[in-house]
Amino acid sequence: MSNFLTSTTTANPNKSFEVAQPPNDSVSSLSFSPKANFLVATSWDNEVRCWEIMQNGINVASMPKASISHDHPVLCSTWKDDGTTVFSGGCDKQAKMWPLASGGQPMTVSMHDAPIKEIAWIPEMNLLVTGSWDKTMKYWDTRQSNPVHTQQLPDRCYTLTVRHPLMVVGTADRNLVIFNLQNPQVEFKRITSPLKYQTRCVAAFPDQQGFLVGSIEGRVGVHHLDDSHQSKNFTFKCHREGNDTYSVNSLNFHPVHHTFATAGSDGSFNFWDKDSKQRLKAMARCSQPIPCSTFNNDGSIFAYSSCYDWSKGAENHNPATAKSYIFLHLPQESEIKGKPRLGASGGRK
């Protein structure tokens, strides 16, 4: 335990690479370009920033490239699949389309009646989807001013994940709404979260056969869609220390090995293999929570932010000492490649 005690006082105990010129306030989302090592971060300082990440063997450098502003804090971001364009949404109740590659000016492509909490580009449909605290989700053709379709949700949208044709939306009151995007205007299924506390994040399986869900109570659920596979469902505890439980803020599948990362308000990130039900690697705790994280397109870089997440309110925020970091970790194969469970029989998993 001595290692835990010493690491809590360290901003960067895992000796990750620090991104230059980070945001001035807490980071709300991180998104890598699907085509190249360009990283976008959104922040409560109303800014959307982009860095070029240069990897040379075991060394990584970052260079700030460009930024745009919203009128209010920005909560979410995503890239178009061709890597040319960034979409961002937030507390100004609108989503902006930023043609980063061409150097063009951002334009508003989506409007809601309350802040936009989640955003995703669906390349198979050539549509943008936005989820809001106004209890709706809207699909947008970015060439038109009105949504293609508005989907009523049971409550405020907290999180969503898309791997066509699967989309899962997590809302307040522990609703999980599942869509088959081949018929996007109809709910495929609605379930109550297998976790007893508020949903914080979801991530669709790479094979679209199910999803992960993380809650504020340091727990992750592994859920399969097929009724015949319900026996494979399970939940596990993580991001806990003694009697303290912390929120699971981020779930990211590795693009190659299909293992996944969790990041939490305890300041740590871990790598897991759901098929063998094993934790592959537990990283040392940072001195601040990790509100968001993401892999780059080939899984060679894991980006995560360390900053105050306001989970303990304004009284625990000290502007004089608060600093937001974005770190880049280079995962070793042993950390992210799944392995058979020790002692497993020769049968199928």
XYZ file of N, CA and C in Angstrom, residues 51-303:
759
model
N -4.473 19.336 -30.902
C -3.019 19.182 -30.911
C -2.623 18.127 -31.926
N -1.467 18.321 -32.527
C -0.854 17.241 -33.297
C 0.052 16.469 -32.346
N -0.117 15.144 -32.317
C 0.679 14.277 -31.455
C 1.707 13.557 -32.335
N 2.975 13.755 -32.015
C 4.054 13.163 -32.815
C 4.738 12.072 -32.011
N 4.724 10.870 -32.547
C 5.276 9.705 -31.865
C 6.546 9.266 -32.576
N 7.617 9.144 -31.796
C 8.895 8.695 -32.346
C 9.448 7.620 -31.422
N 9.131 6.366 -31.762
C 9.544 5.279 -30.890
C 8.855 5.389 -29.552
N 9.643 5.491 -28.484
C 9.055 5.569 -27.144
C 8.861 7.009 -26.679
N 9.121 7.971 -27.560
C 8.940 9.379 -27.218
C 7.726 9.965 -27.930
N 7.056 10.850 -27.223
C 5.863 11.487 -27.762
C 5.947 12.991 -27.502
N 5.598 13.769 -28.509
C 5.548 15.222 -28.359
C 4.188 15.716 -28.840
N 3.795 16.885 -28.359
C 2.513 17.460 -28.752
C 2.708 18.898 -29.193
N 1.930 19.286 -30.189
C 2.015 20.661 -30.695
C 0.601 21.220 -30.849
N 0.282 22.303 -30.130
C -1.037 22.922 -30.313
C -1.203 23.404 -31.754
N -2.346 23.085 -32.368
C -2.561 23.422 -33.768
C -3.615 24.512 -33.970
N -4.729 24.396 -33.259
C -5.822 25.338 -33.497
C -6.838 25.210 -32.371
N -7.726 26.201 -32.275
C -8.804 26.130 -31.287
C -9.976 26.981 -31.754
N -11.156 26.648 -31.239
C -12.350 27.465 -31.463
C -13.054 27.643 -30.125
N -14.003 28.580 -30.080
C -14.721 28.871 -28.844
C -16.214 28.645 -29.006
N -16.828 28.179 -27.920
C -18.278 28.203 -27.758
C -18.606 29.356 -26.823
N -19.900 29.658 -26.674
C -20.310 30.736 -25.768
C -20.354 30.280 -24.315
N -20.414 28.958 -24.112
C -20.508 28.396 -22.774
C -19.656 27.131 -22.728
N -19.524 26.496 -21.563
C -18.686 25.293 -21.477
C -19.054 24.226 -22.512
N -18.025 23.558 -23.005
C -18.192 22.525 -24.029
C -18.109 21.164 -23.332
N -19.021 20.256 -23.677
C -19.138 18.997 -22.946
C -18.735 17.761 -23.743
N -18.727 17.850 -25.087
C -18.528 16.625 -25.862
C -17.925 16.944 -27.228
N -17.315 15.928 -27.824
C -16.679 16.107 -29.135
C -16.621 14.779 -29.869
N -16.537 14.866 -31.189
C -16.325 13.685 -32.022
C -15.766 14.139 -33.363
N -15.217 13.203 -34.110
C -14.650 13.483 -35.427
C -15.510 12.852 -36.517
N -15.500 13.489 -37.694
C -16.026 12.829 -38.877
C -15.067 11.703 -39.250
N -15.588 10.647 -39.866
C -14.771 9.458 -40.106
C -13.613 9.692 -41.063
N -13.687 10.749 -41.882
C -12.579 11.023 -42.808
C -11.484 11.882 -42.176
N -11.671 12.263 -40.904
C -10.651 13.020 -40.194
C -10.538 14.481 -40.576
N -11.516 14.991 -41.308
C -11.432 16.383 -41.770
C -12.123 17.368 -40.828
N -13.057 16.866 -40.038
C -14.008 17.741 -39.364
C -14.222 17.297 -37.923
N -14.349 18.281 -37.027
C -14.634 18.032 -35.615
C -16.016 18.591 -35.291
N -16.774 17.829 -34.502
C -18.067 18.295 -33.998
C -17.969 18.424 -32.486
N -18.580 19.477 -31.952
C -18.553 19.703 -30.501
C -19.893 20.258 -30.047
N -20.269 19.913 -28.820
C -21.536 20.388 -28.278
C -21.388 20.712 -26.810
N -22.341 21.507 -26.278
C -22.206 21.852 -24.871
C -23.331 22.683 -24.326
N -22.954 23.536 -23.348
C -23.934 24.260 -22.550
C -24.575 25.433 -23.284
N -24.073 25.763 -24.482
C -24.759 26.785 -25.274
C -25.879 26.173 -26.116
N -26.180 24.893 -25.873
C -27.326 24.183 -26.467
C -27.185 23.994 -27.965
N -25.953 24.087 -28.461
C -25.750 23.898 -29.892
C -24.521 23.052 -30.156
N -24.509 22.428 -31.325
C -23.331 21.700 -31.778
C -22.717 22.464 -32.932
N -21.386 22.516 -32.920
C -20.660 23.200 -33.988
C -19.917 22.185 -34.839
N -19.841 22.488 -36.124
C -19.054 21.712 -37.075
C -17.836 22.547 -37.439
N -16.657 22.009 -37.165
C -15.391 22.725 -37.355
C -14.584 22.022 -38.456
N -14.529 22.617 -39.659
C -13.757 21.996 -40.755
C -12.263 22.231 -40.558
N -11.707 21.462 -39.645
C -10.340 21.672 -39.177
C -9.320 21.542 -40.307
N -9.488 20.524 -41.139
C -8.482 20.243 -42.173
C -8.381 21.367 -43.194
N -9.524 21.988 -43.509
C -9.515 23.037 -44.523
C -9.226 24.415 -43.942
N -9.190 24.498 -42.611
C -8.969 25.793 -41.980
C -10.197 26.674 -41.972
N -11.366 26.075 -42.232
C -12.597 26.857 -42.293
C -13.117 27.246 -40.925
N -14.113 28.115 -40.923
C -14.718 28.596 -39.690
C -15.787 27.618 -39.199
N -15.934 27.499 -37.875
C -16.986 26.624 -37.354
C -18.370 27.181 -37.643
N -19.331 26.286 -37.821
C -20.710 26.706 -38.024
C -21.629 25.836 -37.172
N -22.741 26.420 -36.748
C -23.707 25.696 -35.920
C -24.513 24.748 -36.790
N -24.572 23.466 -36.369
C -25.291 22.462 -37.163
C -26.375 21.759 -36.350
N -26.529 22.122 -35.077
C -27.508 21.436 -34.235
C -27.933 22.365 -33.115
N -29.231 22.330 -32.791
C -29.760 23.128 -31.692
C -30.657 22.256 -30.809
N -30.566 22.468 -29.495
C -31.445 21.806 -28.531
C -32.008 22.850 -27.585
N -32.915 22.405 -26.703
C -33.516 23.311 -25.721
C -32.773 23.296 -24.386
N -31.730 22.476 -24.295
C -30.910 22.384 -23.079
C -29.512 21.957 -23.537
N -28.529 21.949 -22.646
C -27.172 21.573 -23.062
C -27.097 20.219 -23.774
N -26.160 20.153 -24.737
C -25.876 18.906 -25.457
C -24.787 18.176 -24.683
N -25.120 16.993 -24.192
C -24.190 16.243 -23.363
C -23.346 15.263 -24.178
N -23.911 14.721 -25.275
C -23.211 13.694 -26.057
C -23.387 13.935 -27.543
N -22.372 13.511 -28.289
C -22.395 13.728 -29.731
C -21.647 12.591 -30.412
N -22.145 12.164 -31.575
C -21.467 11.094 -32.315
C -21.749 11.259 -33.793
N -20.751 10.920 -34.598
C -20.914 10.884 -36.050
C -21.158 9.434 -36.455
N -22.170 9.228 -37.307
C -22.501 7.874 -37.771
C -22.168 7.790 -39.256
N -20.964 7.310 -39.624
C -20.552 7.350 -41.030
C -21.453 6.529 -41.946
N -21.989 5.406 -41.427
C -22.830 4.548 -42.270
C -24.123 5.248 -42.687
N -24.517 6.274 -41.945
C -25.743 7.018 -42.242
C -25.448 8.442 -42.707
N -24.175 8.856 -42.617
C -23.764 10.218 -42.947
C -24.565 11.241 -42.131
N -24.770 10.900 -40.858
C -25.555 11.759 -39.977
C -24.806 11.986 -38.678
N -25.102 13.145 -38.069
C -24.629 13.474 -36.734
C -25.767 13.197 -35.761
N -25.458 12.638 -34.594
C -26.478 12.447 -33.570
C -26.058 13.209 -32.318
N -27.014 13.919 -31.708
C -26.757 14.696 -30.499
C -27.755 14.274 -29.426
N -27.258 14.122 -28.204
C -28.115 13.780 -27.068
C -28.068 14.898 -26.043
N -29.232 15.270 -25.545
C -29.314 16.492 -24.731
C -30.013 16.249 -23.394
N -29.786 17.215 -22.496
C -30.526 17.238 -21.236
C -31.975 17.686 -21.443
N -32.361 18.026 -22.683
C -33.770 18.339 -22.952
C -34.608 17.076 -23.189
N -33.991 15.902 -22.929
C -34.667 14.598 -23.032
C -34.964 14.213 -24.478
N -34.163 14.728 -25.400
C -34.279 14.290 -26.792
C -32.906 13.931 -27.343
N -32.962 13.159 -28.408
C -31.792 12.862 -29.222
C -32.186 13.233 -30.645
N -31.278 13.914 -31.343
C -31.617 14.369 -32.692
C -30.568 13.903 -33.685
N -31.064 13.485 -34.868
C -30.193 13.122 -35.984
C -30.146 14.306 -36.957
N -28.921 14.607 -37.424
C -28.740 15.797 -38.261
C -27.989 15.455 -39.548
N -28.545 15.919 -40.668
C -27.792 16.038 -41.909
C -27.173 17.436 -41.858
N -25.840 17.504 -41.807
C -25.192 18.790 -41.522
C -25.407 19.837 -42.617
N -26.018 19.434 -43.734
C -26.317 20.408 -44.803
C -27.684 21.046 -44.606
N -28.433 20.580 -43.587
C -29.788 21.095 -43.361
C -29.884 21.702 -41.970
N -30.766 22.678 -41.817
C -30.873 23.377 -40.537
C -31.783 22.659 -39.551
N -32.674 21.808 -40.036
C -33.596 21.093 -39.159
C -33.170 19.633 -39.004
N -33.452 19.025 -37.858
C -33.053 17.627 -37.674
C -33.805 16.700 -38.617
N -33.146 15.635 -39.015
C -33.782 14.607 -39.834
C -34.836 13.885 -39.010
N -34.549 13.706 -37.713
C -35.491 13.036 -36.815
C -35.173 13.452 -35.383
N -36.217 13.641 -34.590
C -36.068 13.901 -33.157
C -36.641 12.722 -32.385
N -35.821 12.123 -31.558
C -36.213 10.943 -30.780
C -36.411 11.347 -29.324
N -37.617 11.132 -28.806
C -37.865 11.413 -27.395
C -37.161 10.356 -26.535
N -36.512 10.808 -25.473
C -35.853 9.902 -24.532
C -36.633 9.885 -23.224
N -36.490 8.809 -22.428
C -37.234 8.759 -21.168
C -36.782 9.792 -20.153
N -35.555 10.315 -20.323
C -35.046 11.303 -19.373
C -33.842 11.993 -20.009
N -33.093 12.781 -19.229
C -31.943 13.507 -19.740
C -30.872 12.540 -20.258
N -30.271 12.873 -21.386
C -29.191 12.053 -21.938
C -27.911 12.316 -21.163
N -27.307 11.242 -20.639
C -26.028 11.348 -19.943
C -24.868 10.819 -20.779
N -25.140 9.825 -21.611
C -24.056 9.173 -22.350
C -24.630 8.412 -23.532
N -23.848 8.279 -24.596
C -24.276 7.414 -25.697
C -23.057 6.816 -26.386
N -23.275 5.694 -27.056
C -22.212 4.991 -27.772
C -22.783 4.452 -29.073
N -22.005 4.531 -30.137
C -22.453 4.054 -31.448
C -21.402 3.138 -32.057
N -21.828 1.948 -32.434
C -21.080 1.087 -33.359
C -22.122 0.483 -34.275
N -22.318 1.140 -35.405
C -23.399 0.784 -36.323
C -23.433 -0.734 -36.559
N -24.635 -1.336 -36.457
C -25.971 -0.719 -36.297
C -26.415 -0.539 -34.842
N -25.517 -0.716 -33.884
C -25.900 -0.607 -32.479
C -25.656 0.797 -31.941
N -26.661 1.335 -31.270
C -26.484 2.555 -30.492
C -27.153 2.347 -29.130
N -26.445 2.735 -28.075
C -26.978 2.645 -26.719
C -26.923 4.034 -26.089
N -28.043 4.453 -25.512
C -28.144 5.760 -24.871
C -28.453 5.544 -23.397
N -27.641 6.134 -22.528
C -27.886 6.095 -21.095
C -28.469 7.416 -20.640
N -29.576 7.358 -19.926
C -30.216 8.584 -19.464
C -30.286 8.594 -17.940
N -30.791 9.712 -17.416
C -31.078 9.778 -15.989
C -32.072 8.672 -15.623
N -32.161 8.368 -14.332
C -33.049 7.343 -13.807
C -32.676 5.941 -14.303
N -31.408 5.756 -14.681
C -30.822 4.448 -14.995
C -31.460 3.759 -16.199
N -32.084 4.549 -17.094
C -32.587 3.974 -18.343
C -31.447 3.723 -19.316
N -31.468 2.587 -19.977
C -30.580 2.302 -21.099
C -31.454 1.995 -22.304
N -31.382 2.876 -23.315
C -32.224 2.733 -24.496
C -31.351 2.250 -25.652
N -31.750 1.128 -26.244
C -30.951 0.480 -27.283
C -31.650 0.674 -28.629
N -30.857 1.086 -29.628
C -31.389 1.299 -30.970
C -30.665 0.412 -31.957
N -31.438 -0.118 -32.921
C -30.877 -0.721 -34.125
C -30.943 0.353 -35.197
N -29.798 0.868 -35.611
C -29.776 2.029 -36.507
C -30.235 1.702 -37.926
N -30.528 0.432 -38.212
C -31.191 0.128 -39.479
C -32.665 0.524 -39.418
N -33.143 0.785 -38.196
C -34.501 1.299 -37.989
C -34.423 2.333 -36.861
N -33.775 3.473 -37.142
C -33.357 4.388 -36.059
C -34.476 5.124 -35.353
N -35.683 5.140 -35.926
C -36.755 5.918 -35.312
C -37.550 5.121 -34.277
N -37.153 3.876 -34.055
C -37.874 3.008 -33.120
C -36.882 2.452 -32.100
N -37.271 2.493 -30.834
C -36.438 1.857 -29.814
C -36.410 0.346 -30.047
N -35.217 -0.223 -30.072
C -35.079 -1.678 -30.196
C -35.417 -2.349 -28.868
N -34.927 -1.738 -27.791
C -35.145 -2.311 -26.464
C -34.836 -1.228 -25.435
N -35.541 -1.270 -24.322
C -35.227 -0.374 -23.211
C -35.092 -1.217 -21.949
N -33.975 -1.058 -21.252
C -33.772 -1.818 -20.025
C -33.363 -0.860 -18.907
N -33.497 -1.334 -17.705
C -32.948 -0.623 -16.551
C -31.509 -1.083 -16.363
N -30.626 -0.173 -16.069
C -29.217 -0.513 -15.897
C -29.051 -1.655 -14.896
N -28.140 -2.590 -15.174
C -27.850 -3.643 -14.194
C -27.137 -3.106 -12.954
N -26.713 -1.848 -13.004
C -26.037 -1.217 -11.868
C -27.046 -0.394 -11.068
N -26.883 -0.354 -9.762
C -27.901 0.221 -8.881
C -27.829 1.741 -8.783
N -26.758 2.318 -9.338
C -26.569 3.760 -9.199
C -26.496 4.431 -10.577
N -26.467 5.752 -10.557
C -26.550 6.562 -11.773
C -25.525 6.148 -12.831
N -25.985 6.091 -14.073
C -25.120 5.758 -15.205
C -24.212 6.937 -15.533
N -22.926 6.630 -15.780
C -21.981 7.684 -16.141
C -21.447 7.504 -17.562
N -21.271 6.247 -18.019
C -20.675 6.042 -19.343
C -21.110 4.687 -19.902
N -21.123 4.583 -21.224
C -21.425 3.330 -21.920
C -20.426 3.163 -23.070
N -20.195 1.914 -23.481
C -19.325 1.638 -24.626
C -19.810 0.362 -25.304
N -20.135 0.465 -26.590
C -20.598 -0.693 -27.353
C -19.446 -1.662 -27.596
N -19.732 -2.979 -27.511
C -18.723 -3.971 -27.856
C -18.290 -3.750 -29.311
N -17.035 -4.003 -29.627
C -16.598 -3.897 -31.033
C -17.387 -4.798 -31.981
N -17.894 -5.950 -31.488
C -18.681 -6.838 -32.356
C -20.175 -6.511 -32.339
N -20.545 -5.415 -31.683
C -21.926 -4.914 -31.599
C -22.901 -5.873 -30.919
N -22.390 -6.849 -30.190
C -23.270 -7.838 -29.563
C -23.681 -7.464 -28.136
N -23.221 -6.305 -27.682
C -23.548 -5.876 -26.332
C -22.824 -4.589 -25.999
N -22.757 -4.269 -24.702
C -22.147 -3.004 -24.307
C -21.695 -3.073 -22.853
N -20.818 -2.144 -22.512
C -20.399 -1.913 -21.132
C -21.160 -0.704 -20.599
N -21.423 -0.709 -19.303
C -22.008 0.462 -18.652
C -21.264 0.696 -17.350
N -20.911 1.954 -17.074
C -20.212 2.319 -15.848
C -21.065 3.259 -15.017
N -20.954 3.157 -13.696
C -21.796 3.964 -12.818
C -20.953 4.824 -11.878
N -21.645 5.678 -11.139
C -20.971 6.552 -10.171
C -20.504 5.776 -8.945
N -20.872 4.485 -8.850
C -20.581 3.709 -7.644
C -19.444 2.724 -7.865
N -18.471 3.081 -8.720
C -17.296 2.233 -8.888
C -17.626 0.833 -9.343
N -18.458 0.736 -10.391
C -18.859 -0.580 -10.872
C -19.112 -0.516 -12.375
N -18.810 -1.623 -13.053
C -19.040 -1.742 -14.498
C -19.900 -2.972 -14.752
N -20.873 -2.828 -15.648
C -21.690 -3.949 -16.078
C -21.321 -4.353 -17.492
N -21.240 -5.658 -17.729
C -20.995 -6.222 -19.059
C -22.307 -6.861 -19.500
N -22.928 -6.307 -20.549
C -24.286 -6.713 -20.918
C -24.343 -7.153 -22.380
N -24.908 -8.342 -22.612
C -25.094 -8.870 -23.965
C -26.539 -8.641 -24.408
N -26.731 -8.332 -25.689
C -28.065 -8.028 -26.195
C -28.910 -9.276 -26.389
N -28.292 -10.357 -26.856
C -29.018 -11.582 -27.179
C -29.552 -12.218 -25.892
N -30.855 -12.488 -25.876
C -31.453 -13.079 -24.675
C -30.820 -14.418 -24.316
N -30.326 -15.126 -25.339
C -29.733 -16.440 -25.066
C -28.343 -16.328 -24.443
N -27.791 -15.099 -24.406
C -26.455 -14.886 -23.843
C -26.498 -14.185 -22.488
N -27.685 -14.113 -21.882
C -27.811 -13.371 -20.625
C -26.964 -13.988 -19.508
N -26.676 -15.287 -19.627
C -25.842 -15.929 -18.605
C -24.410 -15.411 -18.632
N -24.037 -14.752 -19.722
C -22.684 -14.186 -19.835
C -22.581 -12.811 -19.178
N -23.707 -12.237 -18.797
C -23.682 -10.901 -18.205
C -23.089 -10.946 -16.806
N -22.327 -9.919 -16.459
C -21.799 -9.827 -15.107
C -21.451 -8.379 -14.806
N -21.264 -8.068 -13.532
C -20.785 -6.743 -13.122
C -19.537 -6.943 -12.270
N -18.714 -5.911 -12.222
C -17.521 -5.994 -11.370
C -17.216 -4.627 -10.762
N -16.564 -4.686 -9.607
C -16.200 -3.469 -8.890
C -14.849 -2.954 -9.394
N -14.704 -1.650 -9.398
C -13.420 -1.024 -9.768
C -13.433 0.400 -9.234
N -12.297 1.060 -9.291
C -12.165 2.458 -8.856
C -12.721 2.641 -7.441
N -12.173 1.815 -6.548
C -12.535 1.852 -5.137
C -11.260 1.807 -4.315
N -11.359 2.338 -3.102
C -10.224 2.272 -2.183
C -10.794 2.179 -0.781
N -10.670 1.001 -0.167
C -11.277 0.809 1.144
C -12.785 0.949 1.043
N -13.349 1.801 1.882
C -14.791 2.023 1.853
C -15.198 3.128 0.893
N -14.232 3.735 0.229
C -14.530 4.826 -0.698
C -14.809 4.264 -2.089
N -15.906 4.707 -2.674
C -16.217 4.333 -4.057
C -16.167 5.584 -4.920
N -15.699 5.414 -6.145
C -15.513 6.536 -7.063
C -16.241 6.263 -8.375
N -16.594 7.321 -9.033
C -17.294 7.199 -10.313
C -16.393 6.603 -11.397
N -16.986 5.724 -12.224
C -16.335 5.273 -13.453
C -16.740 6.266 -14.538
N -15.784 7.052 -15.004
C -16.106 8.170 -15.902
C -15.955 7.862 -17.378
N -15.171 6.837 -17.700
C -14.849 6.613 -19.108
C -14.613 5.130 -19.355
N -15.111 4.646 -20.499
C -14.926 3.274 -20.949
C -14.475 3.318 -22.399
N -13.324 2.726 -22.708
C -12.783 2.769 -24.070
C -12.291 1.390 -24.481
N -12.846 0.862 -25.587
C -12.332 -0.395 -26.123
C -11.063 -0.141 -26.936
N -10.095 -1.065 -26.792
C -8.881 -0.978 -27.594
C -9.241 -1.349 -29.035
N -8.807 -0.554 -30.030
C -9.234 -0.786 -31.426
C -8.691 -2.063 -32.053
N -7.636 -2.632 -31.480
C -7.039 -3.844 -32.052
C -7.367 -5.072 -31.214
N -7.067 -5.007 -29.917
C -7.196 -6.192 -29.064
C -8.586 -6.355 -28.457
N -9.414 -5.292 -28.518
C -10.790 -5.334 -28.027
C -10.878 -5.598 -26.523
N -9.770 -5.392 -25.820
C -9.822 -5.242 -24.373
C -10.303 -3.812 -24.107
N -10.438 -3.422 -22.843
C -10.949 -2.065 -22.635
C -10.302 -1.406 -21.425
N -10.386 -0.083 -21.438
C -9.873 0.742 -20.352
C -11.034 1.329 -19.569
N -10.850 1.453 -18.254
C -11.746 2.254 -17.428
C -10.923 3.375 -16.809
N -11.552 4.518 -16.617
C -10.911 5.643 -15.927
C -11.910 6.205 -14.931
N -11.405 6.665 -13.773
C -12.335 7.045 -12.724
C -11.939 8.255 -11.913
N -12.855 8.638 -11.050
C -12.640 9.808 -10.192
C -11.655 9.535 -9.066
N -11.198 8.285 -8.936
C -10.120 8.006 -7.984
C -8.765 8.408 -8.550
N -8.730 8.833 -9.832
C -7.478 9.261 -10.448
C -6.702 8.143 -11.114
N -7.330 6.983 -11.285
C -6.608 5.870 -11.902
C -7.274 5.422 -13.200
N -6.491 4.707 -14.007
C -7.060 4.007 -15.168
C -6.536 2.584 -15.156
N -7.375 1.678 -15.624
C -7.073 0.247 -15.615
C -7.397 -0.343 -16.976
N -6.738 -1.430 -17.320
C -7.037 -2.161 -18.546
C -7.598 -3.533 -18.175
N -8.638 -3.960 -18.908
C -9.406 -5.165 -18.567
C -9.647 -6.026 -19.802
N -9.895 -7.316 -19.550
C -10.310 -8.254 -20.593
C -11.640 -8.849 -20.142
N -12.739 -8.466 -20.813
C -14.050 -8.944 -20.377
C -14.230 -10.436 -20.632
N -13.555 -10.985 -21.656
C -13.767 -12.387 -22.012
C -13.162 -13.335 -20.980
N -12.001 -12.966 -20.447
C -11.410 -13.803 -19.400
C -11.686 -13.252 -18.003
N -12.459 -12.156 -17.948
C -12.847 -11.535 -16.676
C -11.620 -11.221 -15.815
N -10.630 -10.589 -16.451
C -9.395 -10.269 -15.738
C -9.046 -8.796 -15.873
N -8.422 -8.270 -14.837
C -7.768 -6.967 -14.962
C -6.361 -7.221 -15.471
N -6.023 -6.589 -16.583
C -4.711 -6.795 -17.204
C -3.646 -5.912 -16.573
N -4.041 -4.687 -16.171
C -3.068 -3.760 -15.598
C -3.789 -2.691 -14.791
N -3.296 -2.441 -13.593
C -3.792 -1.334 -12.775
C -2.703 -0.274 -12.716
N -3.026 0.940 -13.096
C -2.055 2.023 -13.111
C -2.110 2.795 -11.793
N -1.026 3.489 -11.488
C -0.953 4.282 -10.255
C -1.940 5.450 -10.299
N -2.434 5.822 -9.132
C -3.435 6.884 -9.047
C -2.809 8.261 -9.186
N -3.425 9.081 -10.034
C -3.049 10.496 -10.127
C -3.664 11.238 -8.941
N -3.188 12.451 -8.715
C -3.663 13.227 -7.573
C -5.018 13.884 -7.829
N -5.523 13.806 -9.070
C -6.826 14.370 -9.403
C -7.649 13.326 -10.167
N -8.964 13.502 -10.206
C -9.808 12.573 -10.960
C -9.462 12.546 -12.456
N -9.851 11.452 -13.120
C -9.744 11.342 -14.582
C -11.168 11.368 -15.138
N -11.590 12.504 -15.721
C -12.969 12.605 -16.210
C -13.183 12.005 -17.595
N -12.106 11.850 -18.388
C -12.288 11.367 -19.755
C -10.993 10.759 -20.273
N -11.143 9.886 -21.269
C -9.987 9.195 -21.842
C -10.364 8.654 -23.213
N -9.336 8.276 -24.007
C -9.597 7.706 -25.330
C -8.324 7.091 -25.890
N -8.481 6.086 -26.754
C -7.359 5.544 -27.515
C -7.265 6.268 -28.863
N -6.041 6.308 -29.422
C -5.924 6.768 -30.803
C -6.353 5.645 -31.742
N -6.289 5.911 -33.068
C -6.929 4.993 -34.019
C -6.285 3.618 -34.082
N -5.008 3.482 -33.748
C -4.383 2.156 -33.778
C -4.106 1.602 -32.382
N -4.524 2.332 -31.358
C -4.386 1.842 -29.995
C -2.998 1.969 -29.404
N -2.107 2.690 -30.085
C -0.735 2.830 -29.579
C -0.599 3.937 -28.542
N -1.631 4.815 -28.448
C -1.618 5.911 -27.474
C -2.945 5.923 -26.722
N -2.860 6.040 -25.412
C -4.043 6.202 -24.573
C -3.965 7.588 -23.943
N -4.917 8.441 -24.302
C -4.949 9.804 -23.776
C -5.935 9.881 -22.622
